[in-house]
Amino acid sequence: MAKIAIIGYHEVPTQINPERTRWDIMEEVVTGAIRNAGISKDDIQGVVNVAPQAQPDLISQTAFGLIPEHFGLKNVKDNVICNAGGASTTNCVRMAEQWITSGMAEVVLVPHITVQSDIAPEDLITFFAKAPMHQEWEFPFGMTFNGAMALITERYMHETNSTEEDMASITHALRDWASRDPLSLFFNKGKSTEDVMNARMISTPLKSVECNMLADGGGCLVIASEEYAKKHCAKPVWKLGHGSDFLGGTPVIREDIFWREGYRKSCGEALAQANLTVDDIDIHEIYGAYPFTQASYLEANGICEPGEGARYHAAGHTKLGGKTPCTTMGDATGRGHTGSGVSMAFYCQVARQLRGEAGANQVEGAEKVMMVTSGGSGMNTLATIWGN
Amino acid sequence: MTEMKRPLPEVSPESKPFWDAVQEDKLLIQHCNSCDTNIFYPRRLCPECWSKDISWIEAKGTGTIYSITTTYLGTTSEFTKELPIHVAYIELDEGGVRMASNIIGEGAETAKIGDRVEVDFVKANGDFKLPLFQLIKS
């Protein structure tokens, strides 16, 4: 199978900053990623846009071709948008891969921008209460995104005998990564497990710091063919394998409630395609947006015993210097939630780690990274392995 | 109980028999006559076998709490006066049906996974009723 690589990336810090407009951020990340790749803007042959959530004007602008026009990308052959919620970036990369391996393009741009701080809070609450929940069978009962994930967390704790303190240790670990990351909303704002336990309750058992803070952000990737990457990039980040599983759209009727089976299938497929075992993976980047996912991922992949995921985090194994570094960009809980942009932030972090550019969070010697994205309220698990 | 001003479900042609029955204090679920599967939420075809030979059966209205959360913050404004609200996944005794609802009434604040519940039809906005659940007193 022909390979593809990330050859350039750029990201702005995740912030709450209504002073930065969408197109201001767009200009920084698009020009930044192309300059980071060290190529000409006219080498870009396709644009695959990550759909922003709750921003219908920006969706229309990017869907209908304003990016190649705005940036004068003269050799672009096509422009498209992909919306799969938090899994959008993975789908955009797969679309780029199809364009490249089919011979349509050698180099494809994947941009994403989200500004949520200029949207009225009530509108955002309504969007995130309705969009990933079933409007007829969940929303009328006061279900929110946090509430749905709290229901899963409560059941997880029940089945695994995990305590609220065990679960809080996951957020401590995520915020520990975030505390050293200048791109995080929570830079220099670590939280101890006790801090997490003492935070304001939102939906039992989830406290405020275990839920997501909505924020603004943006990032951009440059994806290239194997031949082009070898010729033009000193540090390409190669896609080595991929696996997918669809779990269901509505949390209340989903059978794989902790996403474990989804993680097992998608990660297993990705490992088989890459001809690797889980022991070969140096970093696990898990975008689940809520702490239970960080636990069930480990169980699904046999990294710990079934039901021991939260306690594995509590033992410190997933932190910097631990034997299983996990989610070095902090997930949405430790980074700030930029809608579908969280997955873009994950991709940028994978590139940083594999190029040795992750600063204070660099995992020394990292050569293989498994990253998983999920969309909606957990409709899917999309696992991709990257290597340097 | 605080008077409810809930956002109401957008009733579809597929789900109208369910909501009509709720207004008459009945809880209906769909049953596929072809593959003998209970179906929730209502659809025109069975998601298991695609048969359209689907009938409505009346559920007993009893079940077990599969999971429960008490929400203090973060709902849309229609729920603000009801907070804290107890949101639960209920598994009906008929099998194959897990539905979202609320636990209301005596003991709701201490309800937990595994507790037995029974349906109560509650006016949620004007005369429109929703199927909510109360703990079954042992």
Coordinates of C-alpha atoms in Angstrom, one line a residue:
Chain A
M1 CA 0.0 0.0 0.0
A2 CA 1.3 3.4 -0.9
K3 CA 2.2 5.5 2.1
I4 CA 1.2 9.0 3.0
A5 CA 2.9 11.3 5.5
I6 CA 2.3 14.5 7.4
I7 CA 5.0 16.8 6.1
G8 CA 3.8 20.1 7.7
Y9 CA 1.6 21.3 10.6
H10 CA 0.8 24.5 12.5
E11 CA -1.5 25.1 15.4
V12 CA -2.5 28.1 17.4
P13 CA -2.9 27.9 21.2
T14 CA -6.3 26.7 22.5
Q15 CA -7.7 29.8 24.1
I16 CA -10.9 31.7 24.9
N17 CA -10.1 34.7 22.8
P18 CA -12.9 36.4 20.9
E19 CA -10.4 39.0 19.7
R20 CA -9.0 36.5 17.2
T21 CA -11.4 36.1 14.2
R22 CA -11.8 32.9 12.3
W23 CA -10.0 34.1 9.3
D24 CA -7.2 35.6 11.4
I25 CA -6.6 32.1 12.8
M26 CA -7.1 30.6 9.3
E27 CA -4.3 32.8 7.9
E28 CA -1.9 31.8 10.6
V29 CA -2.4 28.1 10.5
V30 CA -2.6 27.7 6.7
T31 CA 0.5 29.8 6.0
G32 CA 2.2 28.3 9.0
A33 CA 1.6 24.7 7.9
I34 CA 2.8 25.3 4.4
R35 CA 5.9 27.1 5.6
N36 CA 6.5 24.3 8.1
A37 CA 6.4 21.8 5.2
G38 CA 8.9 24.0 3.4
I39 CA 7.0 23.9 0.2
S40 CA 5.3 26.4 -2.1
K41 CA 1.6 27.2 -1.8
D42 CA 1.2 26.2 -5.4
D43 CA 2.3 22.7 -4.6
I44 CA -1.1 22.2 -2.8
Q45 CA -3.4 20.2 -5.1
G46 CA -6.4 19.6 -2.8
V47 CA -8.1 21.1 0.3
V48 CA -10.0 18.8 2.7
N49 CA -11.6 21.0 5.4
V50 CA -12.4 19.7 8.9
A51 CA -16.0 20.8 9.5
P52 CA -16.3 23.2 12.5
Q53 CA -19.2 22.6 14.9
A54 CA -21.9 25.2 15.6
Q55 CA -20.5 27.7 13.0
P56 CA -22.8 27.4 10.0
D57 CA -21.3 30.4 8.1
L58 CA -17.8 29.0 8.4
I59 CA -19.0 25.6 7.3
S60 CA -20.5 27.1 4.1
Q61 CA -17.4 29.2 3.4
T62 CA -15.0 26.3 3.7
A63 CA -17.3 23.8 2.0
F64 CA -17.7 26.1 -1.0
G65 CA -14.1 26.9 -1.7
L66 CA -13.1 30.1 0.0
I67 CA -9.8 28.7 1.3
P68 CA -8.1 27.9 -2.0
E69 CA -9.4 31.2 -3.3
H70 CA -8.4 33.3 -0.2
F71 CA -4.9 31.9 -0.2
G72 CA -4.4 31.9 -4.0
L73 CA -3.7 28.2 -4.2
K74 CA -3.5 28.1 -8.0
N75 CA -3.0 24.4 -8.5
V76 CA -5.8 23.0 -6.3
K77 CA -8.0 20.5 -8.2
D78 CA -10.7 20.1 -5.6
N79 CA -12.1 21.3 -2.3
V80 CA -14.4 19.4 0.1
I81 CA -15.5 19.4 3.8
C82 CA -15.9 16.3 6.1
N83 CA -18.1 16.4 9.1
A84 CA -17.8 13.4 11.5
G85 CA -17.7 15.5 14.7
G86 CA -14.6 14.8 16.7
A87 CA -13.5 12.2 14.1
S88 CA -13.5 14.7 11.3
T89 CA -9.8 15.2 11.0
T90 CA -9.3 11.4 10.7
N91 CA -11.8 11.4 7.9
C92 CA -10.1 14.4 6.2
V93 CA -6.8 12.6 6.3
R94 CA -8.4 9.5 4.8
M95 CA -9.9 11.6 2.1
A96 CA -6.5 13.2 1.4
E97 CA -5.1 9.7 1.3
Q98 CA -7.6 8.7 -1.3
W99 CA -6.9 11.7 -3.4
I100 CA -3.1 10.9 -3.1
T101 CA -3.2 7.2 -3.7
S102 CA -5.6 7.5 -6.6
G103 CA -3.2 9.9 -8.3
M104 CA -5.4 13.0 -8.2
A105 CA -3.0 14.9 -5.9
E106 CA 0.5 14.7 -4.4
V107 CA -0.1 17.3 -1.6
V108 CA -3.3 18.0 0.2
L109 CA -4.1 20.7 2.8
V110 CA -6.3 19.8 5.9
P111 CA -7.3 23.0 7.8
H112 CA -9.5 23.5 10.8
I113 CA -10.7 26.6 12.7
T114 CA -13.1 27.0 15.5
V115 CA -14.1 30.1 17.4
Q116 CA -16.8 29.4 20.0
S117 CA -16.2 32.4 22.4
D118 CA -18.2 34.7 20.2
I119 CA -21.3 32.4 20.3
A120 CA -23.8 33.1 23.1
P121 CA -23.4 30.5 25.9
E122 CA -27.0 29.5 25.8
D123 CA -26.6 28.7 22.0
L124 CA -23.5 26.6 22.7
I125 CA -25.3 24.7 25.5
T126 CA -28.2 24.0 23.3
F127 CA -26.0 22.9 20.4
F128 CA -23.9 20.5 22.5
A129 CA -27.0 19.2 24.3
K130 CA -28.8 18.5 21.0
A131 CA -26.2 17.8 18.3
P132 CA -24.7 14.6 19.8
M133 CA -27.9 13.5 21.7
H134 CA -31.1 12.1 20.3
Q135 CA -33.5 15.0 20.1
E136 CA -36.6 12.9 20.6
W137 CA -35.4 10.1 23.0
E138 CA -32.7 11.8 25.1
F139 CA -32.9 15.6 25.1
P140 CA -36.5 16.0 26.5
F141 CA -35.2 14.2 29.7
G142 CA -32.6 16.8 30.5
M143 CA -29.8 14.8 28.9
T144 CA -26.7 16.8 28.1
F145 CA -23.3 15.8 26.7
N146 CA -21.9 15.8 30.2
G147 CA -24.9 13.9 31.5
A148 CA -24.6 11.2 28.9
M149 CA -20.9 10.7 29.6
A150 CA -21.7 10.8 33.4
L151 CA -24.1 7.9 32.9
I152 CA -21.4 5.9 31.2
T153 CA -18.9 6.8 33.8
E154 CA -21.2 5.8 36.6
R155 CA -21.8 2.4 35.0
Y156 CA -18.1 2.0 34.4
M157 CA -17.4 2.6 38.1
H158 CA -20.2 0.2 39.0
E159 CA -18.8 -2.6 36.8
T160 CA -15.1 -2.1 37.6
N161 CA -15.4 -1.1 41.3
S162 CA -13.5 2.0 40.4
T163 CA -13.8 4.9 42.9
E164 CA -14.3 8.6 42.1
E165 CA -10.8 9.1 43.2
D166 CA -9.5 6.5 40.7
M167 CA -11.4 8.3 38.0
A168 CA -10.1 11.7 39.2
S169 CA -6.6 10.4 38.8
I170 CA -7.2 10.3 35.0
T171 CA -7.9 14.0 34.9
H172 CA -5.0 14.7 37.1
A173 CA -2.8 12.9 34.6
L174 CA -4.3 14.8 31.6
R175 CA -3.9 18.1 33.4
D176 CA -0.3 17.2 34.3
W177 CA 0.5 16.9 30.6
A178 CA -1.5 20.2 30.0
S179 CA 0.4 22.0 32.7
R180 CA 3.6 21.8 30.6
D181 CA 2.0 22.6 27.3
P182 CA 1.9 26.2 26.2
L183 CA -0.8 25.4 23.6
S184 CA -3.2 24.2 26.3
L185 CA -5.9 26.3 27.9
F186 CA -4.6 24.9 31.2
F187 CA -0.9 25.7 30.7
N188 CA 0.7 26.0 34.2
K189 CA -2.7 24.9 35.7
G190 CA -2.2 21.4 36.8
K191 CA -4.7 19.7 39.1
S192 CA -4.0 17.2 41.8
T193 CA -6.4 14.3 42.2
E194 CA -7.6 16.0 45.4
D195 CA -8.3 19.2 43.4
V196 CA -10.3 17.2 40.9
M197 CA -12.3 15.6 43.7
N198 CA -13.1 19.0 45.2
A199 CA -14.2 20.6 42.0
R200 CA -17.8 21.6 41.5
M201 CA -20.2 18.8 40.7
I202 CA -21.8 19.0 37.2
S203 CA -23.4 15.6 36.6
T204 CA -22.6 12.9 39.1
P205 CA -19.9 11.5 39.2
L206 CA -18.4 14.1 36.8
K207 CA -16.9 17.3 38.3
S208 CA -16.4 20.5 36.4
V209 CA -12.7 19.7 35.6
E210 CA -13.7 16.3 34.3
C211 CA -15.9 17.9 31.7
N212 CA -14.8 20.0 28.8
M213 CA -14.4 23.7 28.6
L214 CA -15.3 25.0 25.2
A215 CA -12.6 27.1 23.6
D216 CA -11.2 28.5 20.3
G217 CA -8.4 27.0 18.3
G218 CA -7.2 26.0 14.9
G219 CA -4.6 23.9 13.2
C220 CA -3.6 22.7 9.7
L221 CA -1.8 19.7 8.3
V222 CA 0.0 19.2 5.0
I223 CA -0.4 15.6 3.8
A224 CA 1.8 14.3 1.0
S225 CA 2.5 11.2 -1.1
E226 CA 5.4 8.9 -0.2
E227 CA 7.5 10.0 -3.2
Y228 CA 6.8 13.7 -2.5
A229 CA 7.5 13.4 1.2
K230 CA 10.8 11.7 0.7
K231 CA 11.9 14.3 -1.8
H232 CA 10.8 17.4 0.1
C233 CA 10.6 16.7 3.8
A234 CA 13.4 16.0 6.3
K235 CA 11.1 14.7 9.0
P236 CA 8.0 13.1 7.5
V237 CA 5.5 11.4 9.9
W238 CA 4.3 8.3 8.2
K239 CA 0.9 6.7 8.4
L240 CA 1.6 3.0 9.1
G241 CA -1.8 1.5 9.8
H242 CA -5.5 2.2 10.4
G243 CA -8.6 0.6 11.8
S244 CA -12.2 1.7 12.3
D245 CA -15.3 0.6 14.2
F246 CA -18.7 2.1 14.3
L247 CA -20.5 1.8 17.7
G248 CA -23.8 3.6 17.2
G249 CA -25.2 7.1 17.2
T250 CA -27.3 7.3 20.4
P251 CA -25.6 6.6 23.7
V252 CA -28.6 5.2 25.5
I253 CA -29.0 2.3 23.1
R254 CA -25.4 1.6 22.3
E255 CA -24.3 -1.9 23.2
D256 CA -20.6 -1.2 23.5
I257 CA -21.2 1.3 26.2
F258 CA -17.6 1.9 27.3
W259 CA -16.3 1.8 23.7
R260 CA -14.0 -1.1 24.7
E261 CA -15.0 -3.4 21.8
G262 CA -14.6 -0.4 19.4
Y263 CA -11.1 0.2 20.7
R264 CA -10.2 -3.5 20.6
K265 CA -11.3 -3.9 17.0
S266 CA -10.0 -0.6 15.5
C267 CA -6.6 -0.7 17.3
G268 CA -6.3 -4.4 16.4
E269 CA -6.9 -3.7 12.8
A270 CA -4.4 -0.8 12.8
L271 CA -1.7 -2.9 14.5
A272 CA -2.2 -5.8 12.1
Q273 CA -2.0 -3.4 9.1
A274 CA 1.2 -1.8 10.5
N275 CA 2.6 -5.3 11.4
L276 CA 3.1 -4.2 15.0
T277 CA 2.0 -5.3 18.4
V278 CA 0.8 -3.0 21.2
D279 CA 4.1 -3.4 22.9
D280 CA 5.7 -1.6 19.9
I281 CA 3.7 1.5 20.6
D282 CA 5.6 4.3 22.4
I283 CA 2.7 6.7 23.0
H284 CA -1.1 6.3 23.0
E285 CA -3.0 9.4 22.1
I286 CA -6.6 8.8 23.0
Y287 CA -9.3 11.4 22.0
G288 CA -12.3 10.3 24.0
A289 CA -13.1 13.8 25.5
Y290 CA -14.1 12.2 28.9
P291 CA -11.9 10.4 31.4
F292 CA -13.5 6.9 31.2
T293 CA -12.3 6.5 27.6
Q294 CA -8.7 6.8 28.8
A295 CA -9.4 3.8 31.1
S296 CA -11.4 1.6 28.7
Y297 CA -8.8 2.1 25.9
L298 CA -6.1 0.5 28.1
E299 CA -8.3 -2.4 29.0
A300 CA -9.3 -3.0 25.4
N301 CA -5.7 -3.2 24.3
G302 CA -4.6 -5.5 27.0
I303 CA -2.3 -2.8 28.5
C304 CA -3.9 -3.5 31.9
E305 CA -6.2 -6.1 33.2
P306 CA -10.0 -5.7 32.5
G307 CA -11.5 -3.2 34.8
E308 CA -8.2 -1.8 36.0
G309 CA -7.9 1.1 33.6
A310 CA -8.6 3.9 36.0
R311 CA -6.3 2.4 38.7
Y312 CA -3.6 2.1 36.0
H313 CA -3.7 5.8 35.6
A314 CA -3.8 6.3 39.4
A315 CA -0.6 4.4 39.6
G316 CA 1.1 7.0 37.4
H317 CA 1.9 4.8 34.5
T318 CA 0.4 7.1 31.9
K319 CA 2.2 10.3 32.8
L320 CA 5.5 11.6 31.5
G321 CA 8.2 9.2 32.5
G322 CA 5.6 6.4 33.0
K323 CA 5.8 3.1 31.3
T324 CA 2.7 3.8 29.1
P325 CA 2.6 7.5 28.2
C326 CA -1.0 8.3 27.2
T327 CA -2.6 11.4 25.7
T328 CA 0.3 13.8 25.9
M329 CA -1.8 16.7 24.6
G330 CA -4.2 16.3 27.5
D331 CA -7.4 15.3 25.5
A332 CA -10.3 17.8 25.5
T333 CA -10.3 17.7 29.3
G334 CA -6.8 18.9 29.5
R335 CA -6.6 21.0 26.4
G336 CA -10.0 22.8 26.0
H337 CA -12.6 21.6 23.6
T338 CA -12.5 23.1 20.2
G339 CA -15.3 20.9 18.7
S340 CA -14.0 18.8 15.9
G341 CA -10.7 20.7 16.3
V342 CA -9.7 18.5 19.2
S343 CA -8.8 15.8 16.7
M344 CA -6.7 18.3 14.7
A345 CA -4.9 19.1 17.9
F346 CA -4.2 15.4 18.4
Y347 CA -2.7 15.1 14.9
C348 CA -0.5 18.1 15.5
Q349 CA 0.7 16.6 18.7
V350 CA 1.5 13.3 17.0
A351 CA 3.7 15.2 14.5
R352 CA 5.4 17.0 17.3
Q353 CA 6.2 13.8 19.3
L354 CA 7.5 11.9 16.3
R355 CA 9.6 14.9 15.1
G356 CA 11.0 15.5 18.6
E357 CA 9.3 18.8 18.8
A358 CA 7.0 18.3 21.8
G359 CA 9.0 20.5 24.2
A360 CA 8.6 19.7 27.9
N361 CA 6.2 16.9 27.0
Q362 CA 8.5 15.1 24.6
V363 CA 8.5 11.4 25.2
E364 CA 12.2 10.5 24.5
G365 CA 12.8 8.1 21.7
A366 CA 9.2 8.0 20.5
E367 CA 9.0 6.2 17.2
K368 CA 5.5 4.8 17.0
V369 CA 2.3 6.5 18.1
M370 CA -1.3 5.1 18.2
M371 CA -3.9 7.8 18.1
V372 CA -7.7 7.2 18.3
T373 CA -10.4 9.7 17.5
S374 CA -14.1 9.5 18.1
G375 CA -17.0 11.5 16.8
G376 CA -20.4 12.6 18.0
S377 CA -21.1 11.2 21.4
G378 CA -18.8 8.2 20.7
M379 CA -20.3 6.9 17.5
N380 CA -16.9 5.4 16.4
T381 CA -13.3 4.7 17.2
L382 CA -10.8 5.4 14.5
A383 CA -7.3 4.2 15.2
T384 CA -4.3 5.3 13.3
I385 CA -0.6 4.4 13.8
W386 CA 2.1 6.9 12.9
G387 CA 5.8 6.5 12.8
N388 CA 8.9 8.4 12.0
Chain B
M1 CA -43.0 19.0 42.2
T2 CA -41.9 22.0 40.2
E3 CA -44.1 22.7 37.2
M4 CA -42.3 21.4 34.2
K5 CA -41.7 23.5 31.0
R6 CA -39.7 20.8 29.2
P7 CA -38.8 21.0 25.5
L8 CA -41.1 18.5 24.0
P9 CA -40.0 15.7 21.6
E10 CA -40.5 16.4 17.9
V11 CA -43.0 13.6 17.2
S12 CA -42.5 11.8 13.9
P13 CA -45.0 9.7 12.1
E14 CA -43.0 6.6 13.2
S15 CA -43.2 7.6 16.9
K16 CA -46.7 9.1 17.0
P17 CA -48.3 5.8 18.3
F18 CA -45.7 5.8 21.2
W19 CA -46.4 9.4 22.2
D20 CA -50.2 9.1 21.7
A21 CA -50.2 6.1 24.1
V22 CA -48.1 8.0 26.7
Q23 CA -50.8 10.6 26.7
E24 CA -53.2 7.8 27.7
D25 CA -50.9 6.5 30.4
K26 CA -49.6 3.5 28.4
L27 CA -46.0 2.6 27.5
L28 CA -45.7 1.0 24.1
I29 CA -42.7 -0.6 22.5
Q30 CA -42.3 -2.0 19.0
H31 CA -42.0 -5.7 18.4
C32 CA -40.7 -7.3 15.2
N33 CA -43.0 -10.3 14.3
S34 CA -40.4 -11.6 11.9
C35 CA -37.4 -12.0 14.2
D36 CA -39.1 -11.7 17.6
T37 CA -37.1 -8.6 18.6
N38 CA -38.2 -5.7 20.7
I39 CA -37.3 -2.4 19.1
F40 CA -36.5 1.0 20.7
Y41 CA -36.7 3.7 19.5
P42 CA -39.6 3.3 17.1
R43 CA -38.8 2.9 13.4
R44 CA -40.6 1.9 10.2
L45 CA -38.4 -1.2 9.9
C46 CA -36.7 -3.7 12.2
P47 CA -33.0 -2.8 12.5
E48 CA -32.2 -6.4 12.9
C49 CA -33.9 -8.0 9.9
W50 CA -35.5 -5.1 8.0
S51 CA -38.9 -6.6 8.3
K52 CA -41.8 -4.1 8.3
D53 CA -44.0 -6.6 10.1
I54 CA -43.8 -4.7 13.3
S55 CA -46.5 -4.4 16.0
W56 CA -46.9 -2.3 19.1
I57 CA -47.0 -4.1 22.4
E58 CA -47.8 -2.6 25.8
A59 CA -45.0 -2.8 28.2
K60 CA -45.6 -3.5 31.9
G61 CA -43.9 -0.2 32.7
T62 CA -41.4 -1.8 35.1
G63 CA -37.7 -2.0 34.8
T64 CA -34.2 -1.6 36.4
I65 CA -31.9 1.4 36.5
Y66 CA -28.9 0.6 34.3
S67 CA -27.2 3.9 35.1
I68 CA -28.1 7.2 36.8
T69 CA -26.7 10.7 37.1
T70 CA -27.8 13.7 39.0
T71 CA -27.2 16.8 36.9
Y72 CA -26.7 20.1 38.8
L73 CA -25.5 22.3 36.0
G74 CA -25.2 22.6 32.2
T75 CA -28.7 21.9 30.9
T76 CA -30.6 24.1 28.6
S77 CA -32.7 26.8 30.3
E78 CA -35.9 24.9 30.1
F79 CA -34.6 22.6 32.8
T80 CA -33.1 25.2 35.1
K81 CA -36.0 25.3 37.6
E82 CA -36.0 21.5 37.9
L83 CA -32.3 21.2 38.9
P84 CA -30.9 19.0 40.2
I85 CA -32.5 16.5 37.9
H86 CA -32.0 12.7 38.0
V87 CA -31.4 11.3 34.5
A88 CA -31.3 7.6 34.1
Y89 CA -31.0 4.8 31.6
I90 CA -33.8 2.3 32.3
E91 CA -33.9 -1.3 31.1
L92 CA -37.5 -2.4 30.7
D93 CA -38.4 -5.9 31.9
E94 CA -39.6 -6.8 28.4
G95 CA -35.9 -7.1 27.4
G96 CA -34.0 -5.4 24.6
V97 CA -35.2 -2.0 25.5
R98 CA -33.0 0.6 27.2
M99 CA -34.5 4.1 27.4
A100 CA -33.5 7.5 28.8
S101 CA -35.8 9.0 31.3
N102 CA -35.9 10.7 34.8
I103 CA -36.2 9.3 38.2
I104 CA -38.7 11.3 40.2
G105 CA -40.6 11.1 43.5
E106 CA -39.6 9.7 46.9
G107 CA -36.0 8.5 47.2
A108 CA -35.0 9.7 43.7
E109 CA -32.0 11.5 45.2
T110 CA -30.6 8.2 46.5
A111 CA -31.6 6.0 43.5
K112 CA -28.8 3.8 42.2
I113 CA -27.9 1.3 39.6
G114 CA -29.9 -1.9 40.0
D115 CA -32.9 -0.2 41.7
R116 CA -36.3 -1.3 40.5
V117 CA -38.6 1.4 38.9
E118 CA -42.0 1.8 37.5
V119 CA -43.3 4.3 34.9
D120 CA -45.2 7.4 35.8
F121 CA -46.8 9.6 33.2
V122 CA -46.1 13.2 34.0
K123 CA -47.3 16.4 32.4
A124 CA -44.0 17.9 31.2
N125 CA -45.3 21.0 29.4
G126 CA -48.9 21.9 29.4
D127 CA -50.9 18.7 29.0
F128 CA -48.1 16.8 27.1
K129 CA -46.9 13.9 29.2
L130 CA -43.5 12.2 29.3
P131 CA -42.9 8.7 30.7
L132 CA -40.8 9.2 33.8
F133 CA -40.0 6.6 36.5
Q134 CA -40.4 6.2 40.3
L135 CA -38.6 3.8 42.6
I136 CA -40.7 0.7 43.4
K137 CA -41.0 0.6 47.2
S138 CA -39.8 -2.8 48.4

